[in-house]
PDB file of C-alpha atoms in Angstrom:
ATOM      1  CA  UNK A 124      -0.083   0.032  -0.027  1.00  0.00           C
ATOM      2  CA  UNK A 125       1.450   3.367  -0.998  1.00  0.00           C
ATOM      3  CA  UNK A 126       1.874   6.317   1.498  1.00  0.00           C
ATOM      4  CA  UNK A 127      -0.991   8.436  -0.069  1.00  0.00           C
ATOM      5  CA  UNK A 128      -3.303   5.360  -0.032  1.00  0.00           C
ATOM      6  CA  UNK A 129      -2.637   4.767   3.538  1.00  0.00           C
ATOM      7  CA  UNK A 130      -3.399   8.478   4.385  1.00  0.00           C
ATOM      8  CA  UNK A 131      -6.569   8.341   2.369  1.00  0.00           C
ATOM      9  CA  UNK A 132      -7.841   5.190   4.230  1.00  0.00           C
ATOM     10  CA  UNK A 133      -7.175   6.733   7.568  1.00  0.00           C
ATOM     11  CA  UNK A 134      -8.851  10.082   6.665  1.00  0.00           C
ATOM     12  CA  UNK A 135     -11.815   8.271   5.245  1.00  0.00           C
ATOM     13  CA  UNK A 136     -12.327   6.089   8.284  1.00  0.00           C
ATOM     14  CA  UNK A 137     -11.876   9.013  10.712  1.00  0.00           C
ATOM     15  CA  UNK A 138     -14.433  11.027   8.754  1.00  0.00           C
ATOM     16  CA  UNK A 139     -16.897   8.130   8.854  1.00  0.00           C
ATOM     17  CA  UNK A 140     -16.517   7.872  12.760  1.00  0.00           C
ATOM     18  CA  UNK A 141     -16.875  11.696  13.151  1.00  0.00           C
ATOM     19  CA  UNK A 142     -19.983  11.978  10.926  1.00  0.00           C
ATOM     20  CA  UNK A 143     -21.479   8.951  12.715  1.00  0.00           C
ATOM     21  CA  UNK A 144     -21.576  10.663  16.219  1.00  0.00           C
ATOM     22  CA  UNK A 145     -25.169  11.317  17.370  1.00  0.00           C
ATOM     23  CA  UNK A 146     -26.098  15.005  17.905  1.00  0.00           C
ATOM     24  CA  UNK A 147     -27.607  14.149  21.331  1.00  0.00           C
ATOM     25  CA  UNK A 148     -24.836  14.143  23.978  1.00  0.00           C
ATOM     26  CA  UNK A 149     -26.949  11.876  26.167  1.00  0.00           C
ATOM     27  CA  UNK A 150     -26.117   8.877  23.796  1.00  0.00           C
ATOM     28  CA  UNK A 151     -22.600   9.284  22.502  1.00  0.00           C
ATOM     29  CA  UNK A 152     -22.492   5.891  21.046  1.00  0.00           C
ATOM     30  CA  UNK A 153     -25.778   6.336  19.077  1.00  0.00           C
ATOM     31  CA  UNK A 154     -24.926   5.987  15.307  1.00  0.00           C
ATOM     32  CA  UNK A 155     -28.198   6.532  13.612  1.00  0.00           C
ATOM     33  CA  UNK A 156     -29.367   9.799  11.910  1.00  0.00           C
ATOM     34  CA  UNK A 157     -32.772   9.545  13.706  1.00  0.00           C
ATOM     35  CA  UNK A 158     -32.991  10.485  17.350  1.00  0.00           C
ATOM     36  CA  UNK A 159     -32.744   7.723  19.875  1.00  0.00           C
ATOM     37  CA  UNK A 160     -35.898   6.943  21.635  1.00  0.00           C
ATOM     38  CA  UNK A 161     -35.136   4.345  24.433  1.00  0.00           C
ATOM     39  CA  UNK A 162     -38.620   3.090  24.822  1.00  0.00           C
ATOM     40  CA  UNK A 163     -41.960   3.236  23.145  1.00  0.00           C
ATOM     41  CA  UNK A 164     -44.599   4.796  25.493  1.00  0.00           C
ATOM     42  CA  UNK A 165     -47.867   3.243  25.867  1.00  0.00           C
ATOM     43  CA  UNK A 166     -49.648   6.481  25.250  1.00  0.00           C
ATOM     44  CA  UNK A 167     -47.979   6.756  21.872  1.00  0.00           C
ATOM     45  CA  UNK A 168     -49.534   3.517  20.483  1.00  0.00           C
ATOM     46  CA  UNK A 169     -52.549   2.722  22.675  1.00  0.00           C
ATOM     47  CA  UNK A 170     -55.784   4.664  23.073  1.00  0.00           C
ATOM     48  CA  UNK A 171     -57.847   1.762  24.274  1.00  0.00           C
ATOM     49  CA  UNK A 172     -59.095   0.840  27.756  1.00  0.00           C
ATOM     50  CA  UNK A 173     -56.701   1.092  30.757  1.00  0.00           C
ATOM     51  CA  UNK A 174     -54.301  -1.614  31.111  1.00  0.00           C
ATOM     52  CA  UNK A 175     -53.551  -1.465  34.816  1.00  0.00           C
ATOM     53  CA  UNK A 176     -55.453  -4.778  35.603  1.00  0.00           C
ATOM     54  CA  UNK A 177     -53.576  -6.724  32.924  1.00  0.00           C
ATOM     55  CA  UNK A 178     -50.030  -5.649  33.555  1.00  0.00           C
ATOM     56  CA  UNK A 179     -47.618  -8.635  33.520  1.00  0.00           C
ATOM     57  CA  UNK A 180     -50.599 -11.141  33.323  1.00  0.00           C
ATOM     58  CA  UNK A 181     -50.290 -12.017  29.628  1.00  0.00           C
ATOM     59  CA  UNK A 182     -47.446 -14.381  30.173  1.00  0.00           C
ATOM     60  CA  UNK A 183     -49.828 -16.469  32.433  1.00  0.00           C
ATOM     61  CA  UNK A 184     -52.082 -17.243  29.450  1.00  0.00           C
ATOM     62  CA  UNK A 185     -50.337 -19.874  27.227  1.00  0.00           C
ATOM     63  CA  UNK A 186     -52.545 -19.104  24.196  1.00  0.00           C
ATOM     64  CA  UNK A 187     -51.890 -15.405  24.479  1.00  0.00           C
ATOM     65  CA  UNK A 188     -48.080 -15.941  25.040  1.00  0.00           C
ATOM     66  CA  UNK A 189     -47.929 -18.144  21.951  1.00  0.00           C
ATOM     67  CA  UNK A 190     -49.850 -15.665  19.731  1.00  0.00           C
ATOM     68  CA  UNK A 191     -47.634 -12.681  20.974  1.00  0.00           C
ATOM     69  CA  UNK A 192     -44.499 -14.538  20.042  1.00  0.00           C
ATOM     70  CA  UNK A 193     -45.908 -15.127  16.492  1.00  0.00           C
ATOM     71  CA  UNK A 194     -47.185 -11.522  16.096  1.00  0.00           C
ATOM     72  CA  UNK A 195     -43.966 -10.017  17.475  1.00  0.00           C
ATOM     73  CA  UNK A 196     -41.749 -11.901  15.129  1.00  0.00           C
ATOM     74  CA  UNK A 197     -40.745  -9.712  12.172  1.00  0.00           C
ATOM     75  CA  UNK A 198     -40.730 -12.782   9.933  1.00  0.00           C
ATOM     76  CA  UNK A 199     -44.628 -12.835  10.251  1.00  0.00           C
ATOM     77  CA  UNK A 200     -46.022 -10.597   7.593  1.00  0.00           C
ATOM     78  CA  UNK A 201     -48.006  -7.647   8.960  1.00  0.00           C
ATOM     79  CA  UNK A 202     -51.215  -8.596   7.183  1.00  0.00           C
ATOM     80  CA  UNK A 203     -50.955 -12.191   8.523  1.00  0.00           C
ATOM     81  CA  UNK A 204     -50.445 -10.822  12.029  1.00  0.00           C
ATOM     82  CA  UNK A 205     -53.357  -8.602  11.765  1.00  0.00           C
ATOM     83  CA  UNK A 206     -55.555 -11.373  10.488  1.00  0.00           C
ATOM     84  CA  UNK A 207     -54.535 -13.581  13.517  1.00  0.00           C
ATOM     85  CA  UNK A 208     -55.510 -10.837  15.896  1.00  0.00           C
ATOM     86  CA  UNK A 209     -58.951 -10.606  14.422  1.00  0.00           C
ATOM     87  CA  UNK A 210     -59.528 -14.378  14.281  1.00  0.00           C
ATOM     88  CA  UNK A 211     -58.479 -14.714  17.891  1.00  0.00           C
ATOM     89  CA  UNK A 212     -60.415 -11.843  19.345  1.00  0.00           C
ATOM     90  CA  UNK A 213     -63.558 -12.851  17.399  1.00  0.00           C
ATOM     91  CA  UNK A 214     -63.428 -16.183  19.063  1.00  0.00           C
ATOM     92  CA  UNK A 215     -62.684 -14.788  22.631  1.00  0.00           C
ATOM     93  CA  UNK A 216     -65.302 -15.028  25.347  1.00  0.00           C
ATOM     94  CA  UNK A 217     -64.052 -11.702  26.785  1.00  0.00           C
ATOM     95  CA  UNK A 218     -62.996  -9.641  23.791  1.00  0.00           C
ATOM     96  CA  UNK A 219     -61.884  -6.555  25.679  1.00  0.00           C
ATOM     97  CA  UNK A 220     -59.925  -8.495  28.287  1.00  0.00           C
ATOM     98  CA  UNK A 221     -58.249 -10.585  25.611  1.00  0.00           C
ATOM     99  CA  UNK A 222     -57.355  -7.531  23.567  1.00  0.00           C
ATOM    100  CA  UNK A 223     -55.922  -5.873  26.490  1.00  0.00           C
ATOM    101  CA  UNK A 224     -53.756  -8.886  27.376  1.00  0.00           C
ATOM    102  CA  UNK A 225     -52.752  -9.242  23.708  1.00  0.00           C
ATOM    103  CA  UNK A 226     -51.487  -5.767  23.492  1.00  0.00           C
ATOM    104  CA  UNK A 227     -49.815  -5.865  26.804  1.00  0.00           C
ATOM    105  CA  UNK A 228     -47.808  -8.812  25.541  1.00  0.00           C
ATOM    106  CA  UNK A 229     -47.031  -7.170  22.215  1.00  0.00           C
ATOM    107  CA  UNK A 230     -45.979  -3.960  23.998  1.00  0.00           C
ATOM    108  CA  UNK A 231     -43.491  -5.849  26.354  1.00  0.00           C
ATOM    109  CA  UNK A 232     -42.140  -7.979  23.580  1.00  0.00           C
ATOM    110  CA  UNK A 233     -41.605  -5.410  20.946  1.00  0.00           C
ATOM    111  CA  UNK A 234     -40.163  -2.968  23.445  1.00  0.00           C
ATOM    112  CA  UNK A 235     -37.675  -5.806  24.493  1.00  0.00           C
ATOM    113  CA  UNK A 236     -36.747  -6.197  20.786  1.00  0.00           C
ATOM    114  CA  UNK A 237     -36.063  -2.524  20.398  1.00  0.00           C
ATOM    115  CA  UNK A 238     -33.846  -2.555  23.471  1.00  0.00           C
ATOM    116  CA  UNK A 239     -31.825  -5.320  22.038  1.00  0.00           C
ATOM    117  CA  UNK A 240     -31.419  -3.631  18.752  1.00  0.00           C
ATOM    118  CA  UNK A 241     -30.476  -0.408  20.358  1.00  0.00           C
ATOM    119  CA  UNK A 242     -27.829  -1.933  22.626  1.00  0.00           C
ATOM    120  CA  UNK A 243     -26.414  -3.804  19.604  1.00  0.00           C
ATOM    121  CA  UNK A 244     -26.159  -0.656  17.611  1.00  0.00           C
ATOM    122  CA  UNK A 245     -24.242   1.114  20.332  1.00  0.00           C
ATOM    123  CA  UNK A 246     -22.044  -1.909  20.895  1.00  0.00           C
ATOM    124  CA  UNK A 247     -21.043  -2.059  17.204  1.00  0.00           C
ATOM    125  CA  UNK A 248     -20.366   1.696  17.268  1.00  0.00           C
ATOM    126  CA  UNK A 249     -17.941   1.293  20.116  1.00  0.00           C
ATOM    127  CA  UNK A 250     -16.219  -1.476  18.087  1.00  0.00           C
ATOM    128  CA  UNK A 251     -16.124   0.784  15.127  1.00  0.00           C
ATOM    129  CA  UNK A 252     -14.381   3.536  17.289  1.00  0.00           C
ATOM    130  CA  UNK A 253     -11.830   1.021  18.312  1.00  0.00           C
ATOM    131  CA  UNK A 254     -11.188  -0.176  14.919  1.00  0.00           C
ATOM    132  CA  UNK A 255     -10.662   3.459  13.648  1.00  0.00           C
ATOM    133  CA  UNK A 256      -8.017   3.853  16.349  1.00  0.00           C
ATOM    134  CA  UNK A 257      -6.356   0.727  15.240  1.00  0.00           C
ATOM    135  CA  UNK A 258      -6.401   1.731  11.604  1.00  0.00           C
ATOM    136  CA  UNK A 259      -5.030   5.158  12.602  1.00  0.00           C
ATOM    137  CA  UNK A 260      -2.213   3.541  14.654  1.00  0.00           C
ATOM    138  CA  UNK A 261      -1.239   1.070  11.867  1.00  0.00           C
ATOM    139  CA  UNK A 262      -1.349   3.848   9.323  1.00  0.00           C
ATOM    140  CA  UNK A 263       1.191   5.910  11.228  1.00  0.00           C
ATOM    141  CA  UNK A 264       3.352   2.753  11.666  1.00  0.00           C
ATOM    142  CA  UNK A 265       3.141   2.122   7.891  1.00  0.00           C
ATOM    143  CA  UNK A 266       4.243   5.658   7.195  1.00  0.00           C
ATOM    144  CA  UNK A 267       7.191   5.223   9.625  1.00  0.00           C
ATOM    145  CA  UNK A 268       8.320   2.049   7.824  1.00  0.00           C
ATOM    146  CA  UNK A 269       8.007   3.780   4.483  1.00  0.00           C
ATOM    147  CA  UNK A 270      10.283   6.457   5.715  1.00  0.00           C
ATOM    148  CA  UNK A 271      13.051   4.209   6.901  1.00  0.00           C
ATOM    149  CA  UNK A 272      16.317   3.672   4.984  1.00  0.00           C
ATOM    150  CA  UNK A 273      16.634   0.827   4.019  1.00  0.00           C
ATOM    151  CA  UNK A 274      13.020  -0.078   3.722  1.00  0.00           C
ATOM    152  CA  UNK A 275      11.846  -3.458   5.035  1.00  0.00           C
ATOM    153  CA  UNK A 276       9.499  -4.138   2.048  1.00  0.00           C
ATOM    154  CA  UNK A 277       8.071  -7.391   3.649  1.00  0.00           C
ATOM    155  CA  UNK A 278       6.917  -5.604   6.741  1.00  0.00           C
ATOM    156  CA  UNK A 279       5.494  -2.776   4.690  1.00  0.00           C
ATOM    157  CA  UNK A 280       3.552  -5.222   2.542  1.00  0.00           C
ATOM    158  CA  UNK A 281       2.254  -7.211   5.531  1.00  0.00           C
ATOM    159  CA  UNK A 282       1.064  -3.991   7.347  1.00  0.00           C
ATOM    160  CA  UNK A 283      -0.406  -2.650   4.080  1.00  0.00           C
ATOM    161  CA  UNK A 284      -2.370  -5.829   3.588  1.00  0.00           C
ATOM    162  CA  UNK A 285      -3.432  -5.728   7.171  1.00  0.00           C
ATOM    163  CA  UNK A 286      -4.805  -2.215   6.757  1.00  0.00           C
ATOM    164  CA  UNK A 287      -6.804  -3.195   3.649  1.00  0.00           C
ATOM    165  CA  UNK A 288      -8.418  -6.017   5.700  1.00  0.00           C
ATOM    166  CA  UNK A 289      -9.110  -3.756   8.688  1.00  0.00           C
ATOM    167  CA  UNK A 290     -10.669  -1.187   6.361  1.00  0.00           C
ATOM    168  CA  UNK A 291     -12.765  -3.693   4.512  1.00  0.00           C
ATOM    169  CA  UNK A 292     -14.210  -4.918   7.864  1.00  0.00           C
ATOM    170  CA  UNK A 293     -14.770  -1.477   9.056  1.00  0.00           C
ATOM    171  CA  UNK A 294     -16.784  -0.477   5.779  1.00  0.00           C
ATOM    172  CA  UNK A 295     -18.781  -3.775   6.029  1.00  0.00           C
ATOM    173  CA  UNK A 296     -19.847  -2.951   9.620  1.00  0.00           C
ATOM    174  CA  UNK A 297     -20.784   0.497   8.537  1.00  0.00           C
ATOM    175  CA  UNK A 298     -23.176  -1.006   6.052  1.00  0.00           C
ATOM    176  CA  UNK A 299     -24.693  -3.236   8.669  1.00  0.00           C
ATOM    177  CA  UNK A 300     -25.235  -0.231  10.940  1.00  0.00           C
ATOM    178  CA  UNK A 301     -27.032   1.681   8.243  1.00  0.00           C
ATOM    179  CA  UNK A 302     -29.372  -1.163   7.703  1.00  0.00           C
ATOM    180  CA  UNK A 303     -29.969  -1.929  11.416  1.00  0.00           C
ATOM    181  CA  UNK A 304     -30.743   1.806  12.052  1.00  0.00           C
ATOM    182  CA  UNK A 305     -34.025   1.209  10.248  1.00  0.00           C
ATOM    183  CA  UNK A 306     -35.154  -1.594  12.482  1.00  0.00           C
ATOM    184  CA  UNK A 307     -36.288   0.409  15.622  1.00  0.00           C
ATOM    185  CA  UNK A 308     -38.649   2.434  13.360  1.00  0.00           C
ATOM    186  CA  UNK A 309     -40.003  -0.710  11.749  1.00  0.00           C
ATOM    187  CA  UNK A 310     -40.755  -2.118  15.343  1.00  0.00           C
ATOM    188  CA  UNK A 311     -42.440   1.033  16.240  1.00  0.00           C
ATOM    189  CA  UNK A 312     -44.592   0.984  13.125  1.00  0.00           C
ATOM    190  CA  UNK A 313     -45.443  -2.730  13.634  1.00  0.00           C
ATOM    191  CA  UNK A 314     -46.467  -2.187  17.293  1.00  0.00           C
ATOM    192  CA  UNK A 315     -48.669   0.868  16.216  1.00  0.00           C
ATOM    193  CA  UNK A 316     -50.299  -1.121  13.365  1.00  0.00           C
ATOM    194  CA  UNK A 317     -51.096  -4.211  15.614  1.00  0.00           C
ATOM    195  CA  UNK A 318     -52.432  -1.984  18.437  1.00  0.00           C
ATOM    196  CA  UNK A 319     -54.659  -0.167  16.057  1.00  0.00           C
ATOM    197  CA  UNK A 320     -56.004  -3.651  14.875  1.00  0.00           C
ATOM    198  CA  UNK A 321     -56.701  -4.758  18.510  1.00  0.00           C
ATOM    199  CA  UNK A 322     -58.418  -1.456  19.319  1.00  0.00           C
ATOM    200  CA  UNK A 323     -60.620  -1.649  16.227  1.00  0.00           C
ATOM    201  CA  UNK A 324     -61.578  -5.123  17.270  1.00  0.00           C
ATOM    202  CA  UNK A 325     -62.668  -4.397  20.783  1.00  0.00           C
ATOM    203  CA  UNK A 326     -64.292  -1.068  20.308  1.00  0.00           C
TER     204      UNK A 326
END
């Protein structure tokens, strides 16, 4: 790897890390353009009957628990999930009570999903910062090797190849982060849509 190429790699990686910092100082490891919302609030997605009497009880109902797991899974198409809600509530003896239990389960499960995704994003961001520091250190070491007389070309080539590999991993992670940044919003939208279906059924 030539001297100018090494400099270009380091500057590109440093710029990526700098531009990836969140504007909100409360969450220095948050890498996404959208603001970090640690949790969905019940009020933001539920306008149905009060839930105080069903808090935590959905797990005691095996049928509700199984349905919640299916509905919360992103691999279940939204239309299929909405249809399953309608079928379940239409067959329930206590439609309102069952609907409240179902929403409580979905709210808990999807909020837990969001928390895992958010934590994962911040964990990868910290790894990216460490990777950028390593690339910077190795770039400076490469520059020093290139400035020596006589040159140890074998060391230069080894370190240059290592930098290429480190940079490739860094760029791959950056692509993953960009993709995963969309997941919390998708979870929010799913919870809102399923909540609305439940409320329509119990009104």
